[in-house]
XYZ file of C-alpha atoms in Angstrom:
353
model
C 0.070 -0.101 0.024
C 3.038 2.307 1.110
C 4.700 1.504 -2.329
C 1.556 2.163 -4.368
C 1.329 5.684 -2.880
C 5.135 6.003 -3.619
C 4.525 5.171 -6.895
C 1.572 7.838 -7.536
C 3.290 10.608 -5.806
C 6.361 9.933 -8.377
C 3.800 9.763 -11.551
C 2.298 13.296 -10.148
C 6.011 14.939 -9.823
C 6.926 13.624 -13.561
C 3.578 15.087 -14.861
C 4.138 18.270 -13.264
C 7.753 18.373 -14.057
C 6.886 17.737 -17.762
C 4.223 20.573 -17.494
C 6.484 23.283 -16.269
C 8.828 22.147 -19.487
C 6.157 22.614 -21.574
C 5.533 25.995 -20.467
C 8.995 26.774 -20.666
C 9.220 26.070 -24.063
C 6.136 27.946 -24.885
C 7.711 31.037 -23.274
C 10.838 30.733 -25.140
C 8.925 29.802 -28.565
C 6.762 33.088 -27.914
C 3.879 30.544 -27.992
C 2.711 30.865 -24.339
C -1.158 30.366 -24.212
C -1.055 30.550 -20.553
C 0.365 34.392 -20.975
C -2.536 35.161 -23.472
C -5.103 33.711 -21.232
C -3.879 35.332 -18.028
C -3.672 38.707 -19.769
C -7.507 38.703 -20.044
C -8.139 37.401 -16.679
C -5.749 39.673 -15.066
C -7.856 42.391 -16.783
C -11.054 40.891 -15.427
C -9.823 40.144 -11.951
C -8.669 43.655 -11.863
C -11.997 45.105 -12.703
C -13.750 42.887 -10.173
C -11.082 43.611 -7.445
C -11.818 47.555 -8.172
C -15.870 46.912 -8.009
C -15.322 45.344 -4.557
C -12.910 47.956 -3.119
C -14.136 51.337 -3.706
C -11.543 53.287 -1.580
C -9.532 54.468 -4.370
C -9.195 57.718 -5.904
C -8.826 58.822 -9.516
C -6.218 61.114 -10.550
C -6.825 63.159 -13.379
C -3.786 64.170 -15.592
C -4.549 67.724 -17.122
C -4.208 67.279 -20.994
C -1.029 69.372 -22.581
C -2.911 71.914 -24.795
C -0.880 73.803 -27.852
C -1.711 77.560 -27.698
C -2.784 78.241 -31.277
C -2.876 81.954 -31.049
C 0.243 82.842 -29.085
C 0.519 86.694 -28.252
C 4.241 87.017 -29.353
C 4.613 90.327 -28.382
C 8.184 90.733 -29.826
C 7.010 89.923 -33.117
C 4.760 92.811 -32.995
C 7.553 94.999 -31.994
C 9.662 93.811 -34.944
C 6.565 94.522 -37.198
C 6.266 98.222 -35.514
C 9.710 99.093 -36.232
C 9.212 97.827 -39.798
C 6.312 100.023 -40.189
C 8.198 103.172 -38.731
C 11.390 102.646 -41.321
C 9.131 102.580 -44.038
C 7.320 105.487 -43.228
C 10.534 107.395 -42.729
C 11.687 106.050 -45.761
C 8.477 107.660 -47.833
C 9.034 111.078 -46.535
C 12.847 110.939 -47.187
C 11.950 109.952 -51.042
C 8.976 112.525 -50.813
C 12.160 115.081 -50.143
C 14.002 113.531 -52.598
C 11.112 113.811 -55.219
C 10.249 117.043 -54.464
C 13.477 118.463 -56.236
C 12.327 116.922 -59.498
C 8.801 118.171 -59.774
C 8.860 120.082 -62.986
C 7.502 123.963 -62.587
C 3.880 124.452 -63.019
C 4.249 127.273 -65.095
C 5.958 125.154 -67.692
C 4.393 121.540 -66.953
C 0.555 122.137 -66.741
C -1.498 119.218 -64.851
C -2.028 116.038 -66.721
C -5.479 115.819 -68.109
C -8.036 114.155 -65.777
C -11.620 112.995 -66.629
C -12.935 113.673 -62.910
C -11.148 117.047 -63.059
C -13.003 118.224 -66.262
C -16.357 117.398 -64.893
C -15.863 118.357 -61.075
C -14.693 121.687 -59.969
C -12.333 121.803 -57.199
C -13.649 122.568 -53.635
C -11.206 124.081 -51.340
C -12.013 122.746 -47.909
C -12.805 119.119 -49.208
C -9.306 117.649 -48.465
C -9.978 118.959 -45.051
C -12.725 116.594 -44.764
C -10.481 113.914 -45.920
C -7.959 114.404 -43.158
C -10.457 114.614 -40.336
C -12.246 111.245 -41.742
C -8.916 109.604 -41.555
C -8.484 110.954 -37.953
C -11.834 109.636 -37.193
C -11.337 106.254 -38.667
C -7.827 105.773 -37.105
C -9.325 106.970 -33.858
C -12.117 104.061 -34.001
C -9.591 101.663 -35.010
C -7.304 102.351 -31.969
C -10.254 102.149 -29.758
C -11.561 98.657 -31.235
C -7.886 97.314 -31.089
C -7.730 98.333 -27.576
C -10.704 96.203 -26.551
C -9.769 93.281 -28.777
C -8.403 90.245 -27.055
C -5.694 88.956 -29.823
C -4.334 92.660 -30.300
C -0.837 91.651 -30.556
C -1.539 89.454 -33.620
C -3.630 91.896 -35.367
C -1.372 94.909 -34.517
C 1.773 93.023 -36.239
C -0.859 92.650 -39.109
C -1.545 95.981 -39.165
C 1.848 97.446 -38.905
C 3.302 94.906 -41.687
C 0.385 95.933 -44.269
C 1.198 99.703 -43.420
C 4.992 99.249 -43.857
C 4.423 97.153 -47.051
C 2.021 99.610 -48.834
C 4.488 102.665 -48.065
C 7.336 100.681 -49.271
C 5.710 99.942 -52.752
C 4.856 103.915 -52.576
C 8.453 104.825 -52.329
C 8.861 102.922 -55.570
C 6.128 104.093 -57.415
C 6.970 107.873 -56.458
C 10.351 107.672 -57.198
C 10.477 105.636 -60.517
C 7.608 108.123 -62.125
C 7.293 111.797 -61.183
C 4.058 113.589 -62.073
C 3.406 117.311 -62.423
C 1.093 118.832 -59.920
C -2.732 117.954 -60.317
C -3.876 121.539 -60.253
C -2.442 124.853 -60.230
C -3.484 125.870 -56.555
C -0.910 123.689 -55.238
C 1.841 125.481 -53.277
C 5.254 123.769 -53.056
C 8.176 124.534 -51.143
C 11.189 126.032 -52.723
C 13.686 123.969 -53.959
C 16.898 123.477 -51.644
C 19.237 122.031 -54.643
C 21.333 120.004 -52.554
C 21.335 121.515 -49.397
C 20.999 118.367 -47.215
C 20.513 119.737 -43.690
C 17.424 122.058 -44.635
C 15.758 119.050 -46.467
C 16.669 116.970 -43.231
C 14.655 119.701 -41.124
C 12.014 119.513 -43.731
C 11.738 115.913 -43.353
C 11.643 115.992 -39.465
C 8.787 118.848 -39.746
C 6.616 116.469 -41.997
C 7.038 113.511 -39.612
C 6.327 115.421 -36.627
C 2.762 116.761 -38.290
C 1.852 113.135 -39.325
C 2.297 114.196 -43.123
C -1.190 115.702 -42.985
C -1.653 119.270 -44.618
C -3.907 120.744 -41.703
C -1.172 120.567 -39.621
C 0.829 122.747 -41.983
C 3.730 120.817 -42.147
C 3.129 119.152 -45.850
C 4.732 121.631 -48.280
C 6.268 118.876 -50.692
C 4.913 118.054 -53.967
C 5.274 115.192 -56.310
C 4.084 112.331 -53.748
C 1.003 111.557 -56.192
C 1.240 107.913 -57.264
C -0.049 106.678 -55.390
C -2.546 108.174 -52.473
C -1.089 107.572 -49.177
C -4.379 108.748 -47.976
C -6.310 106.385 -49.942
C -4.408 103.978 -48.309
C -4.974 104.594 -44.630
C -8.571 105.066 -45.325
C -9.037 101.808 -47.115
C -6.792 99.924 -44.855
C -8.378 101.234 -41.523
C -11.793 100.568 -43.285
C -10.932 96.873 -43.945
C -9.423 96.159 -40.594
C -12.346 97.562 -38.740
C -14.598 95.428 -40.559
C -12.505 92.210 -40.704
C -12.378 92.215 -36.687
C -15.577 93.646 -35.747
C -18.886 91.290 -35.512
C -20.387 90.540 -38.662
C -23.795 91.514 -37.340
C -22.812 95.063 -36.737
C -23.917 96.475 -40.020
C -24.565 99.708 -38.766
C -21.213 100.111 -37.429
C -19.636 98.694 -41.099
C -21.630 100.973 -43.032
C -20.836 103.916 -40.969
C -17.194 103.519 -41.478
C -17.623 102.548 -45.082
C -19.014 106.188 -45.748
C -16.136 107.858 -43.739
C -13.744 105.950 -46.190
C -15.947 106.702 -48.911
C -16.343 110.212 -48.218
C -12.738 110.722 -47.401
C -11.589 109.239 -50.758
C -14.216 110.966 -52.878
C -12.893 114.504 -51.420
C -9.367 113.669 -52.498
C -10.542 114.022 -55.927
C -12.934 116.916 -55.572
C -10.111 118.844 -53.666
C -7.986 118.122 -57.069
C -4.973 117.055 -54.231
C -4.371 113.851 -56.548
C -4.867 112.638 -59.939
C -7.625 109.939 -60.329
C -5.197 107.200 -61.241
C -3.601 107.629 -57.821
C -6.647 106.865 -56.045
C -7.495 104.039 -58.458
C -3.992 102.372 -57.911
C -3.778 103.063 -54.280
C -7.624 101.151 -53.540
C -6.104 98.541 -55.951
C -3.182 97.719 -54.032
C -4.064 98.166 -50.331
C -7.325 96.341 -51.106
C -5.579 93.268 -52.710
C -2.748 93.183 -50.198
C -5.048 92.995 -47.326
C -7.096 90.100 -49.158
C -4.239 87.973 -50.088
C -2.673 88.418 -46.694
C -5.359 87.413 -44.985
C -6.461 84.548 -47.163
C -2.950 82.808 -46.572
C -3.418 83.849 -42.601
C -6.944 81.975 -42.135
C -6.430 79.192 -44.281
C -3.731 76.671 -42.918
C -3.310 74.562 -45.746
C -2.193 77.272 -48.183
C 1.046 77.669 -45.704
C 2.260 74.574 -46.614
C 0.397 73.644 -50.083
C 3.098 73.462 -52.949
C 0.152 74.840 -55.409
C -0.176 77.982 -53.594
C 1.601 80.733 -56.071
C 1.127 83.318 -53.106
C 4.062 81.888 -51.929
C 5.912 83.162 -54.788
C 5.878 86.977 -53.453
C 9.054 88.394 -52.022
C 7.220 88.907 -48.670
C 6.366 85.385 -48.276
C 9.499 84.983 -45.645
C 8.129 87.812 -43.580
C 4.651 86.339 -43.761
C 6.143 83.238 -42.369
C 7.834 84.905 -39.551
C 4.962 86.601 -38.456
C 2.427 83.891 -38.779
C 4.311 80.897 -38.242
C 2.580 80.031 -34.750
C -0.716 81.043 -35.310
C -2.575 77.833 -36.568
C -6.302 79.283 -36.692
C -8.105 81.903 -37.878
C -8.322 84.680 -34.907
C -11.835 84.871 -33.580
C -13.803 88.283 -32.843
C -13.423 88.148 -29.424
C -13.240 91.260 -27.058
C -12.244 91.684 -23.312
C -11.506 94.317 -20.863
C -7.953 95.107 -21.157
C -7.131 96.389 -17.385
C -7.395 94.398 -14.582
C -8.369 96.770 -11.401
C -7.826 96.639 -8.994
C -4.266 94.486 -9.774
C -4.257 90.749 -8.332
C -1.438 91.877 -5.950
C -3.408 94.146 -4.358
C -6.280 91.992 -4.078
C -4.275 88.948 -2.410
C -2.842 91.739 -0.234
C -6.014 92.640 1.489
C -7.103 89.173 1.314
C -4.287 88.325 3.706
C -4.822 90.984 5.712
C -8.408 90.699 6.471
C -7.289 87.168 7.255
C -4.736 88.160 10.067
C -7.020 90.721 11.503
C -9.646 88.306 11.843
C -7.571 86.145 13.896
């Protein structure tokens, strides 16, 4: 009887040993069925165990979100200096072109269809500049409350700088005679660079406006800088304001249209100056915003707008802007500051002890 029990024990040990060797071979051969079944069993057992023991706490891991509209104020500062440099360059080119304007006695104004049918109104150009000042003030107020003012500001500065850079080229390559005999031009300096530089500073200090009495240059006709600013400010106002504000858009459009019309009524620019200025300003604005708002165009090999000379500047300014800028406004100033709020709160807690 004892020998029978001993034989049974030996047989059981042999079976156990062979089973373990079979499992080992399965693991080395990567065909272990026990491991596959154990994975599902472990999952089910873990879920059952979690169901029985509810004394656990779920830890939420915050997801890292990429900011699709970064402010990047340093890029805005660079765009501001780009615009300031081109505006100063424009005044310098105006001073140079002024010396090349032919005398109006020997070179009368060119024929213009608008001038043939509309007589000159003396105060019309004042209306133009007042309309421009009002539009600019409206745009500055709107920009002040805009949530993404850094992105929009650098777009505005870039377009202003580029448009005035184009204006430098067109003014310099072709010098037109004065558009009317009423034009009063400052005497030519004939190489006096010190006096010319003083005139440039005077023009810059007056903002290039005639109502300030600082614009005494002639020759800055093709194309109209006043039309550029009147058109550009209206386009920005409309683009970054709610679509439902139709009355607001209509009011700004009327200011822009009246200002542009009064340029021609005052006979301060040829009609071609105004038409070219509107065409270049509006197209450049629409091209830029089409590329900025459609992310697929930025990397598309079939986007021929990338052949423009300013595309590297565009990529620099818009590289991290990954979506269209929403029309969102907020109060830009926090008052009282958070540091004062925290200080008062702590002081009250100490008083209550």
